[in-house]
XYZ file of C-alpha atoms in Angstrom:
585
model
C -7.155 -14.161 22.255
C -7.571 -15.581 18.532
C -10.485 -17.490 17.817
C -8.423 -20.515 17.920
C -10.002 -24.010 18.020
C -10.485 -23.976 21.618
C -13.157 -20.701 20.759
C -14.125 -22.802 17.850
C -15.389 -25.972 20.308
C -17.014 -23.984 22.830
C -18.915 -21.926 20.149
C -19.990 -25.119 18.164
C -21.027 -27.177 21.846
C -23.636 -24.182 22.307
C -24.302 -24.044 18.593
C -25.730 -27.652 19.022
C -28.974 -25.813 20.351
C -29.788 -25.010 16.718
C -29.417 -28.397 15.336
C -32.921 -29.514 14.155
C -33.457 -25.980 13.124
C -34.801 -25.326 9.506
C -32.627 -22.501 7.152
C -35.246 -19.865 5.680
C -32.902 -16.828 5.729
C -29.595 -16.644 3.795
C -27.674 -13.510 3.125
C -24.223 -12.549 1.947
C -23.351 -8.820 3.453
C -20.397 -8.549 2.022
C -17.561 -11.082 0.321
C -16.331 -12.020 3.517
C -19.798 -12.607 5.139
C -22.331 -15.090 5.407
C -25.919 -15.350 7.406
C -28.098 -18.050 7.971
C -31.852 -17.101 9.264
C -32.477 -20.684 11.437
C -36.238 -21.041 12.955
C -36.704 -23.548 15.373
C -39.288 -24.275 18.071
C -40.774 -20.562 17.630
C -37.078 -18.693 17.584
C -35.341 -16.654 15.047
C -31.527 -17.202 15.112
C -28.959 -15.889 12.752
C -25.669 -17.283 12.503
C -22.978 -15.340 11.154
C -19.257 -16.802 9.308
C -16.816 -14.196 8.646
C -13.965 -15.372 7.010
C -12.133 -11.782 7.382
C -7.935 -12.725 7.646
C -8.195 -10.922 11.170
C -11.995 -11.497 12.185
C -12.608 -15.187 11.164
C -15.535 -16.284 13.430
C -18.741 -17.761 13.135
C -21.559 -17.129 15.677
C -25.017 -16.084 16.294
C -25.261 -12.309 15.772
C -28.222 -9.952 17.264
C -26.662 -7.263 15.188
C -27.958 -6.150 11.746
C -25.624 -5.938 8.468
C -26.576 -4.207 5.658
C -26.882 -6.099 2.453
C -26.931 -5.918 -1.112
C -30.021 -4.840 -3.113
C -28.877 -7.580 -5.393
C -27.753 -10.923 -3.833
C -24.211 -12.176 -4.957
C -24.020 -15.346 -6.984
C -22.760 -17.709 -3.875
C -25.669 -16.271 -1.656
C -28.379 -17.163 -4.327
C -26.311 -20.478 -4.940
C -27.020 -21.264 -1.188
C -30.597 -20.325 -1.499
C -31.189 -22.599 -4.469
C -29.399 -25.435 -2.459
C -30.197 -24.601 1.642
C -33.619 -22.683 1.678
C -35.986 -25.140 3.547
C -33.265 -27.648 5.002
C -32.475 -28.667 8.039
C -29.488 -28.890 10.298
C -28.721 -32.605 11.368
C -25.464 -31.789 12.826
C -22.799 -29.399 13.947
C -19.041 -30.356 14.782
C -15.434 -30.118 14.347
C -12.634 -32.050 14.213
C -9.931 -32.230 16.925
C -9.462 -28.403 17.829
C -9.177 -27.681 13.991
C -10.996 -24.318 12.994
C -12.977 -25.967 10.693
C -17.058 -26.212 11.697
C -19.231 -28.700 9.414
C -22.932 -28.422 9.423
C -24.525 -31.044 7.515
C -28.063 -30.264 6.196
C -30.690 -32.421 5.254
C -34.442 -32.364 3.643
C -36.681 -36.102 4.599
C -39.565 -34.866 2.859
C -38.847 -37.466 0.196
C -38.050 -40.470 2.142
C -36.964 -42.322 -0.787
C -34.798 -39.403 -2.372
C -33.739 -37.072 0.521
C -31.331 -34.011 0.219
C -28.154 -33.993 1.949
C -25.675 -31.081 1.766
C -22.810 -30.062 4.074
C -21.356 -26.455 4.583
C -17.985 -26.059 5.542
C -16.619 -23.468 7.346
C -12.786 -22.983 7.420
C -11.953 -20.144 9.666
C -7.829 -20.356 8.975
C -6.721 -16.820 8.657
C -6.412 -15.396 4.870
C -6.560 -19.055 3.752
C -10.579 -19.122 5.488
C -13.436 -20.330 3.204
C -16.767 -21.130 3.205
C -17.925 -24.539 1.087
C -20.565 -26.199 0.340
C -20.781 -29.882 -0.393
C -22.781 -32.642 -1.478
C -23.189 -35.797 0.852
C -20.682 -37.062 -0.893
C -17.983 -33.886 -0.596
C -18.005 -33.028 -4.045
C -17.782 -29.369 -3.936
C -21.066 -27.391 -5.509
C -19.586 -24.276 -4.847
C -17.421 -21.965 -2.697
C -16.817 -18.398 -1.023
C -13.586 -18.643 -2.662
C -11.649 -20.603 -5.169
C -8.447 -21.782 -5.289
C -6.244 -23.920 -6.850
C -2.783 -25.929 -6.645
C -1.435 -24.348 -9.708
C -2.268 -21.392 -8.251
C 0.275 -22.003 -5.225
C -2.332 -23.255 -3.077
C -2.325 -26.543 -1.022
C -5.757 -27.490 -1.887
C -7.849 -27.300 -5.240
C -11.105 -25.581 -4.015
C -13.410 -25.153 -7.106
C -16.982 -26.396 -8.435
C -17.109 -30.505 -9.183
C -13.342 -30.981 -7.062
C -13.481 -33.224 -4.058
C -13.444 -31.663 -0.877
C -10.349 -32.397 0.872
C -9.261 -31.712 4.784
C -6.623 -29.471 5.310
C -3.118 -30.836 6.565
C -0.912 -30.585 8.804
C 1.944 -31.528 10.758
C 0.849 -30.596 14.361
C -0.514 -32.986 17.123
C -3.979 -33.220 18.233
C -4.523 -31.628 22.040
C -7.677 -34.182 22.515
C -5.571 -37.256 21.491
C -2.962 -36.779 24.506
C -3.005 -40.053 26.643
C -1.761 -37.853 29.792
C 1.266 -35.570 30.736
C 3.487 -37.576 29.885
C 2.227 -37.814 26.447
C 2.057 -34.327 26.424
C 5.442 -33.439 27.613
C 7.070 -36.149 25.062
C 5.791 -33.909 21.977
C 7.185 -30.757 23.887
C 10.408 -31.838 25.032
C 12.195 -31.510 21.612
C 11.231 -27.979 21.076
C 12.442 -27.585 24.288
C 15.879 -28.879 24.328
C 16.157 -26.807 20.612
C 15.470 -23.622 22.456
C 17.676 -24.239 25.694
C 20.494 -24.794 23.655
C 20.211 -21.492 22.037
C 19.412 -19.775 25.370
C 22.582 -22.027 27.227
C 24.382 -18.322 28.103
C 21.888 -17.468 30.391
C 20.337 -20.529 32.068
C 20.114 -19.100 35.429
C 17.302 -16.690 34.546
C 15.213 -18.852 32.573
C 11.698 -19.527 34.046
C 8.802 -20.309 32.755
C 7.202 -16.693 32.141
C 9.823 -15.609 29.621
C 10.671 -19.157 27.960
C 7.995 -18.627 24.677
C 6.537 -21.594 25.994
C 3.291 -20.665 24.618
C 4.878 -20.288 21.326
C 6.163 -23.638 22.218
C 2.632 -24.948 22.347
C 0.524 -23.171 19.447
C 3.533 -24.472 16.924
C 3.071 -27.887 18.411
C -0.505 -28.861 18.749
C -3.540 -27.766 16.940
C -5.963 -25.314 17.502
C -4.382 -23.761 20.573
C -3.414 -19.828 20.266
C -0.316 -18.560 22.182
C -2.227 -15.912 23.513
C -4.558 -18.367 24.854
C -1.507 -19.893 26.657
C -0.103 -16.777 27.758
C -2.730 -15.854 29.649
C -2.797 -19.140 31.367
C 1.254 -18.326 32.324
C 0.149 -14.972 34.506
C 0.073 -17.181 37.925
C 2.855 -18.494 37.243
C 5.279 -15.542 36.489
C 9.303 -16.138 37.401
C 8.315 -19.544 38.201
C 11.417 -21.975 37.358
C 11.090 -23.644 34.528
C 10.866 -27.405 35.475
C 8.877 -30.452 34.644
C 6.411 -29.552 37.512
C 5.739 -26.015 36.091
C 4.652 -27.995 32.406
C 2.791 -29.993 34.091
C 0.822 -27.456 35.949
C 0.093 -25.533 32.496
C -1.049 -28.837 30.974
C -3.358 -29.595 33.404
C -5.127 -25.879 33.013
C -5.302 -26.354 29.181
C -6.792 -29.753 29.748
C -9.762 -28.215 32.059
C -10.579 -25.438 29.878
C -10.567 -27.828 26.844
C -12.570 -30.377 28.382
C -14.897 -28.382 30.308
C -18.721 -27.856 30.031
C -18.959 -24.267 31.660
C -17.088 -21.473 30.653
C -16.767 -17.902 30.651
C -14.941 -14.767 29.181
C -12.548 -12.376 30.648
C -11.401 -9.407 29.170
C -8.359 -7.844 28.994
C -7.942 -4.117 30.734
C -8.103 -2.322 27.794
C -11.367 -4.276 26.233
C -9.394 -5.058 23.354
C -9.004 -8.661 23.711
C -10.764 -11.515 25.737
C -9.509 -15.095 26.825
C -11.381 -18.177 27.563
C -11.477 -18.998 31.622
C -13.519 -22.122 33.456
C -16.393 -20.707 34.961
C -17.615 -21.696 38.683
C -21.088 -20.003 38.306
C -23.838 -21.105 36.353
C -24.794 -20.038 31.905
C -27.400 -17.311 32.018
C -27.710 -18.066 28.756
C -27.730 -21.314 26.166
C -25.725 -19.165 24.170
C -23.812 -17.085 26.144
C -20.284 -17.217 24.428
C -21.785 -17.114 21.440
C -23.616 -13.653 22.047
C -20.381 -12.127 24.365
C -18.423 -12.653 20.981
C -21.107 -11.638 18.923
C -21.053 -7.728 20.884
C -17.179 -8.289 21.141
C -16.470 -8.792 17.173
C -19.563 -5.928 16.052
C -17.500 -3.644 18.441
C -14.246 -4.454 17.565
C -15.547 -4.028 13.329
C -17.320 -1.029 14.039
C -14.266 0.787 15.759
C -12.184 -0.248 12.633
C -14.310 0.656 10.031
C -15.128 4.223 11.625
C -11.287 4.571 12.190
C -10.278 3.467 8.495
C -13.578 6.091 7.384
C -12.290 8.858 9.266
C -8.763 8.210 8.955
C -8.859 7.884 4.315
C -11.258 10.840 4.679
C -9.109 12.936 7.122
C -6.305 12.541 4.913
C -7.903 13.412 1.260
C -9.022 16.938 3.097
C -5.795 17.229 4.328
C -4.253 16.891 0.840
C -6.708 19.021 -0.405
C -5.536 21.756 2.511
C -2.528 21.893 1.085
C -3.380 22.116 -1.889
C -5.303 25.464 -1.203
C -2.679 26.971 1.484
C -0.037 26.367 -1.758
C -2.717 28.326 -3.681
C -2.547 31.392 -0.958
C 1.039 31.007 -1.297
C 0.854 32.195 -4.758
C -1.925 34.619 -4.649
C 0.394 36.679 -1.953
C 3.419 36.065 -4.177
C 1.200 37.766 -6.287
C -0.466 40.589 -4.485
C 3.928 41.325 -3.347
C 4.058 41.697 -7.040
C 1.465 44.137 -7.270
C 2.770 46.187 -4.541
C 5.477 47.552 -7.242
C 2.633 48.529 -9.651
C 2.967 52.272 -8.866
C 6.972 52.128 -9.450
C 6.000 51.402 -13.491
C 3.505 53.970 -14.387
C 6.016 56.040 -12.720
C 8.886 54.770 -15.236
C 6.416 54.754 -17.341
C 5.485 58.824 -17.331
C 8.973 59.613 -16.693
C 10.310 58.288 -20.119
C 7.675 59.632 -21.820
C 8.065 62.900 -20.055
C 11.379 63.286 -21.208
C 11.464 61.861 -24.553
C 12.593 65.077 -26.065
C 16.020 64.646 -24.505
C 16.249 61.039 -24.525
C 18.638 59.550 -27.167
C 16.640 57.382 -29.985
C 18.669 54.346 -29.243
C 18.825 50.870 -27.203
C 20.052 51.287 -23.957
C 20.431 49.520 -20.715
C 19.142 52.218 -18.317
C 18.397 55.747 -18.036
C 18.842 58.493 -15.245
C 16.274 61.074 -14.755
C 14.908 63.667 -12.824
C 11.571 62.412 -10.547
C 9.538 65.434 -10.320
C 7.560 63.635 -7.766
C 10.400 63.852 -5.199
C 11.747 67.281 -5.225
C 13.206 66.422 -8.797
C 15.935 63.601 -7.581
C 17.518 61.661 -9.867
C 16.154 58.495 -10.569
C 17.780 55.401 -12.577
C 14.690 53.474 -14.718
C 16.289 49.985 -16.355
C 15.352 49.875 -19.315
C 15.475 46.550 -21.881
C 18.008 46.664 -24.411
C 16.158 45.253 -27.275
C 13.203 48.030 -27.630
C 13.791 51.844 -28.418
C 13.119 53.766 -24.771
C 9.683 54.961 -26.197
C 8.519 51.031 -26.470
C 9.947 50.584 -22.845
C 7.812 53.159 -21.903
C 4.680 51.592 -23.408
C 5.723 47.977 -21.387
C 5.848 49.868 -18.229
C 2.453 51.088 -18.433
C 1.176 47.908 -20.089
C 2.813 46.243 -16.947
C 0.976 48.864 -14.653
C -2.655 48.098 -16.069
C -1.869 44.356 -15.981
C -0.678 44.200 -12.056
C -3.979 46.699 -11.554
C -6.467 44.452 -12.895
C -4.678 41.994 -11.586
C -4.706 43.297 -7.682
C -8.524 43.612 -7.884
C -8.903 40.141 -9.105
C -6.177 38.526 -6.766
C -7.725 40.083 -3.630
C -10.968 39.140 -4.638
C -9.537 35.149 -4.776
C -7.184 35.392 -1.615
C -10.464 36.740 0.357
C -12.589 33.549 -1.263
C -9.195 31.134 -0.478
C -8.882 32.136 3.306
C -12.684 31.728 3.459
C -12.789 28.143 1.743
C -9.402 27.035 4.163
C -11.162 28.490 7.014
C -14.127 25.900 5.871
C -11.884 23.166 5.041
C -10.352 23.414 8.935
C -13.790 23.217 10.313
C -14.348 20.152 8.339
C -11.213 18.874 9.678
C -12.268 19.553 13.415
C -15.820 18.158 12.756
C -13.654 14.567 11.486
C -11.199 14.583 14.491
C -13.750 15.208 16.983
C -16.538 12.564 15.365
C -17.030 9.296 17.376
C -19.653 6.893 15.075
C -20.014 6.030 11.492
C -23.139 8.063 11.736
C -21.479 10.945 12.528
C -18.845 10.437 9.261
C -21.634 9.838 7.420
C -23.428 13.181 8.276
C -20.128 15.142 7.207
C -19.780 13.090 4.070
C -22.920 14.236 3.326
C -22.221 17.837 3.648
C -19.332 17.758 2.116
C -20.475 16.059 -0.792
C -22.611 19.314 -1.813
C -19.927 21.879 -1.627
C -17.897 22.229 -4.864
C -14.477 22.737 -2.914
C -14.424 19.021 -2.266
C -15.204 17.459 -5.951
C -11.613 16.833 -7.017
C -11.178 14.012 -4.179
C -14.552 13.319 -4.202
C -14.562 12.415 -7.934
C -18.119 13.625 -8.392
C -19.076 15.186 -11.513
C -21.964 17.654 -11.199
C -24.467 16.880 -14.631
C -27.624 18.859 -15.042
C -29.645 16.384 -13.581
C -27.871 16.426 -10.385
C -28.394 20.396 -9.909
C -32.094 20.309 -10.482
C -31.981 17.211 -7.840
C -30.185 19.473 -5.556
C -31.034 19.156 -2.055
C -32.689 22.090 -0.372
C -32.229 24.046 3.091
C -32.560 22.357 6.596
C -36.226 22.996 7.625
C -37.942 22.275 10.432
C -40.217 20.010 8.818
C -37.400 18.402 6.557
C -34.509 17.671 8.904
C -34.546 14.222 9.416
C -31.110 14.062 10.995
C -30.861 16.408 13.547
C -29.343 15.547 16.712
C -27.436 17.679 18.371
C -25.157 16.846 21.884
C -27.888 18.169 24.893
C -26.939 18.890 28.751
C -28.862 19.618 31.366
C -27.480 22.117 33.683
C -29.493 23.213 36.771
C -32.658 23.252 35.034
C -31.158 24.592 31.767
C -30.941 22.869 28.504
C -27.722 23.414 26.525
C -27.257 21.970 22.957
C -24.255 21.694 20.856
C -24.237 21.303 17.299
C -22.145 18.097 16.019
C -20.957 19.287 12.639
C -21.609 22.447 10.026
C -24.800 21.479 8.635
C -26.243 21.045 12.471
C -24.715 24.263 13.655
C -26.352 25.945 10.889
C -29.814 24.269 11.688
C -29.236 25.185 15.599
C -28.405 28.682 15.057
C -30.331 29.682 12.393
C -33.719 27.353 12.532
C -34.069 25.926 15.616
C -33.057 28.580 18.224
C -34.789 31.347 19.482
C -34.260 34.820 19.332
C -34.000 35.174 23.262
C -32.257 31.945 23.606
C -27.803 32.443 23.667
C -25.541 31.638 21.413
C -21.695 30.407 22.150
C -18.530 29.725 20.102
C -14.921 30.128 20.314
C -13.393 33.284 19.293
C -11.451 32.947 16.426
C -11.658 29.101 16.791
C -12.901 26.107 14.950
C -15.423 24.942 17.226
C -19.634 24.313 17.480
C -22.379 26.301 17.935
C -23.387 25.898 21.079
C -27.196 27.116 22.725
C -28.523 28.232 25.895
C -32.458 27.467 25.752
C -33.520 30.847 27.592
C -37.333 31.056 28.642
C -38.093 35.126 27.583
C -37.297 38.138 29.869
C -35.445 35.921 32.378
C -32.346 36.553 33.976
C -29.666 33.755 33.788
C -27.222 33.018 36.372
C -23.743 33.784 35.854
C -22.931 30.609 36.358
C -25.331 29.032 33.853
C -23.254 31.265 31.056
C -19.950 30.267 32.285
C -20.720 26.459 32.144
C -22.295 26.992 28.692
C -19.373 28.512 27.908
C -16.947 25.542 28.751
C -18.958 23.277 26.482
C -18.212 25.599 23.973
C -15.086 25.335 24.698
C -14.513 21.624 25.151
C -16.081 21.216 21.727
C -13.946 23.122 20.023
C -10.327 23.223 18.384
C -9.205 24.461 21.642
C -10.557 22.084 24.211
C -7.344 21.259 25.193
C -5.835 24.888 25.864
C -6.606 27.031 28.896
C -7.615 30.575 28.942
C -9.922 30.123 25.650
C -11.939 33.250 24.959
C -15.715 31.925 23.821
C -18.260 35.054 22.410
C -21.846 34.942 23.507
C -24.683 37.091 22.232
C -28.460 36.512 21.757
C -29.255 34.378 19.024
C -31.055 37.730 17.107
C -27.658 39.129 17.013
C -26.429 36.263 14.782
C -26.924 36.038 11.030
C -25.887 33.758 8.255
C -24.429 35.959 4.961
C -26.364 34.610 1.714
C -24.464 31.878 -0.071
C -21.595 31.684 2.523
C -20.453 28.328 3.677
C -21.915 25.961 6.141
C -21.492 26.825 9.818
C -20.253 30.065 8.986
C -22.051 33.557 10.448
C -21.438 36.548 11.994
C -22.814 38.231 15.027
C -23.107 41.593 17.394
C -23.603 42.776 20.769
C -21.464 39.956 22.234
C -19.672 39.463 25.338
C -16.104 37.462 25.883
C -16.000 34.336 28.474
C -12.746 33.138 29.240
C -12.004 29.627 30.303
């Protein structure tokens, strides 16, 4: 459901719990964020306005925000103007999402401060505004202007003016009849269209709740849509209308209501409620989880999703450079055939004629003295030929040493670029992104799309190796299996810390042959025997967190953690290991 007006009213009817409450908190998270810190009769609140196009709310929040060491210009605007005032009053108008909160100061009787903040929650045209008693804007969130194809001019020292528009108010409806005299048009427009196929028209299928939302304020079609599930393939008629008017009208007029949620969590709709508030501010805080989950999933999913696909470019990037490197090393595979040419011609240089030629035919006393045709280039004697072949030679034998040296240090940096890739599919939390930002951020590989350029400074600044005393981040996945503690490592840097730091020698180590996957370790008290089936399920977690969890028959190496060591200088999460046995699942 959109916060429509109807989620607008409710909100603001429990938001009248604050009024009398004095402002000593403002912040401004980000440009589409505002918080108020209200005390009143002991309590802490803070209210929260987001005029995101998608997330426009305002509510109390429980949840933290990060903000700014250094406060925007509106925020310390609203500080210089709000800081120590009061709310006298919360409301709306109609079911417009539009929430006022007017704010006063009677310290001085005879001069007291009045201010109003306006809240327009209106998709991308939302603002926040703040006023003088007399709706001169001081300042806003925002500014726009008419010349600027807006419908409003909202800017500093303009007067603050209500949006239009041309749909009816709900809350002025007399009755039904009232009600069904604004619809009727709309309907009559559509039936004609639809006049083919009259006899399966009901009410379900009609767009009435399009109907509605384009005909009266504040009301969402989705909020009307889920008020049309009783009455699926019900004819459409007069009665049917009737029956949906009278549903709107109870949850619009009501005192008590509650929130259901759709199957999938994704979306919620307003319902009347037979049982009794738990809370004063019940709606208010069942949004409040509803919206910080809803962010939280987005932003992780945009994180992972822009980072996921700069490593993938940069993949590419280095499988195109393998590409080349065995085009290469191909090349070098001929290197033999031109020293050969090479001490052939000279060989026979005697009996060669001094002149340009094409090609040559001569005897290869290599192989039983066959004859052998060498190409030759026109433009140089056969003698200078000679010398390019065995300049060619010593140039493709450098060049294999040097080639095989980078294809060997290009497999190992795509092998660590795919790990990186499994760590960012299989994270679930910001955290989690943040972690392998981290790491990646200190590996050189990644600087081109990381746009970070390494100074002096930075080098000496370096961070140093995971310690026991200096990991402040470690956390890896634990399970307790009959008595036995299993831990999995959650990206490189923690597999490295597992394996290498915090394990024992005695305790076991898992991972996927041959596969992307984590560290995984079986805490193993010394000289005791483990039960076969302790190893296998150990060996499944391995499995499930790896590149493989969804294939069967998965072969996962195990070996005591002394048998594992980590090569000096070689990437994170990498090591090799002896003495191991193969578990397949």
């Amino acid at each position: 459901m959109a916060f429509d007006g109807i989620v607008t009213k409710s909100i603001v009817t429990e938001l009248n719990n604050i009024v009398g409450g004095k402002i000593d908190k403002i912040f401004e998270p980000n440009k589409n964020s505002l918080l108020l810190g209200i005390y009143k009769n002991g309590l802490n609140y803070m209210l929260l306005s987001c005029i995101t196009a998608n997330n426009c709310r305002i509510h109390l929040t429980t949840h933290q925000q990060k903000n700014p060491l250094v406060a925007p210009n509106f925020c310390m605007l609203l500080r210089k103007h709000l800081l120590g005032l009061k709310i006298k009053k919360i409301y709306t108008k109609d079911l417009e999402r539009i929430v006022f909160i007017d704010l006063e100061n009677n310290e001085n009787p005879t001069k007291p401060i009045r201010k109003k903040l306006i809240i327009e929650l209106m998709g991308k045209h939302s603002n926040i505004i703040l006023t003088d008693e007399n709706l001169i804007i001081i300042d806003s969130m925002r500014h726009t202007s008419i010349e600027e194809h807006s419908n409003r001019d909202i800017y500093p020292t303009s007067k603050y003016s209500f949006p239009t528009s041309s749909k009816y108010s709900f809350l002025e409806l007399k009755n039904f009849e009232d009600f069904y005299s604004k619809v009727e048009p709309h309907l009559t427009d559509y039936l004609a269209v639809q006049i083919e196929d009259m006899d399966n028209i009901n009410i379900s299928n009609f767009n009435i709740d399009k109907i509605i939302a384009n005909t009266f304020n504040g009301i969402s079609s989705s909020f009307v849509k889920n008020l049309q599930k009783e009455l699926i393939n019900v004819p459409l008629s007069k009665e049917a209308l009737h029956c949906l008017f009278n549903r709107i009208n109870d949850i619009i007029l009501s005192n008590n209501l509650d929130i259901e949620f759709s199957n999938d969590k994704k979306d919620y709709y307003l319902i009347k409620s037979l049982a009794q508030k738990h809370s004063s501010f019940y709606i208010n805080y069942i949004l409040d989880d509803f919206y910080f989950q809803k962010e939280t999933s987005e932003l992780f999913k945009n994180y992972r999703n822009s980072m996921l696909n700069l490593i993938l470019g940069l993949l590419k990037k280095y499988e195109k450079r393998l590409f080349n490197i065995d085009s290469k090393l191909l090349e070098c595979k001929n290197m033999d055939i031109y020293r050969l040419y090479g001490e052939l011609i000279t060989s026979n240089l005697y009996k060669i004629p001094n002149y340009n030629m094409e090609s040559i035919k001569l005897e290869n006393y290599y192989d039983n003295n066959k004859e052998i045709e060498i190409p030759l280039d026109k433009k140089y004697l056969p003698s200078y030929n000679a010398k390019r072949y065995f300049k060619k030679y010593s140039k493709l034998k450098n060049a294999l040493q040097v080639v095989t040296a980078q294809k060997k240090e290009t497999i190992e940096d795509i092998n660590y670029i795919e790990s990186v890739i499994y760590e960012i599919e299989s994270a679930t939390s910001i955290s989690d992104m943040d972690e392998i930002y981290d790491e990646i951020s200190q590996n050189s590989i990644f600087e081109p799309i990381l746009k970070k350029k390494k100074t002096k400074k930075n080098k000496t600044n370096k961070k140093k190796q995971l310690t026991t005393n200096k990991l402040t981040n470690f956390n890896p996945l634990k399970f307790i299996i009959d008595g036995y503690t299993i831990l999995v490592g959650r990206n490189n840097k923690e597999n490295d810390y597992l394996t290498c730091k915090f394990a024992k020698k005695n305790d076991i180590w898992f991972h996927t042959k041959d596969i992307h996957g984590s560290h995984v370790i079986l805490k193993v008290d010394e000289n005791k025997i483990i039960p076969e089936e302790i190893l296998y399920e150990a060996a499944k977690l391995a499995a499930k967190h790896s590149k493989a969890k969804n294939s069967s028959h998965v072969p996962v190496d195990y070996c005591k953690v002394a048998f594992v060591k980590k090569p000096s200088g070689s990437k994170p999460g990498f090591v090799i290991y002896s003495n191991n046995k193969t578990l397949y699942i």
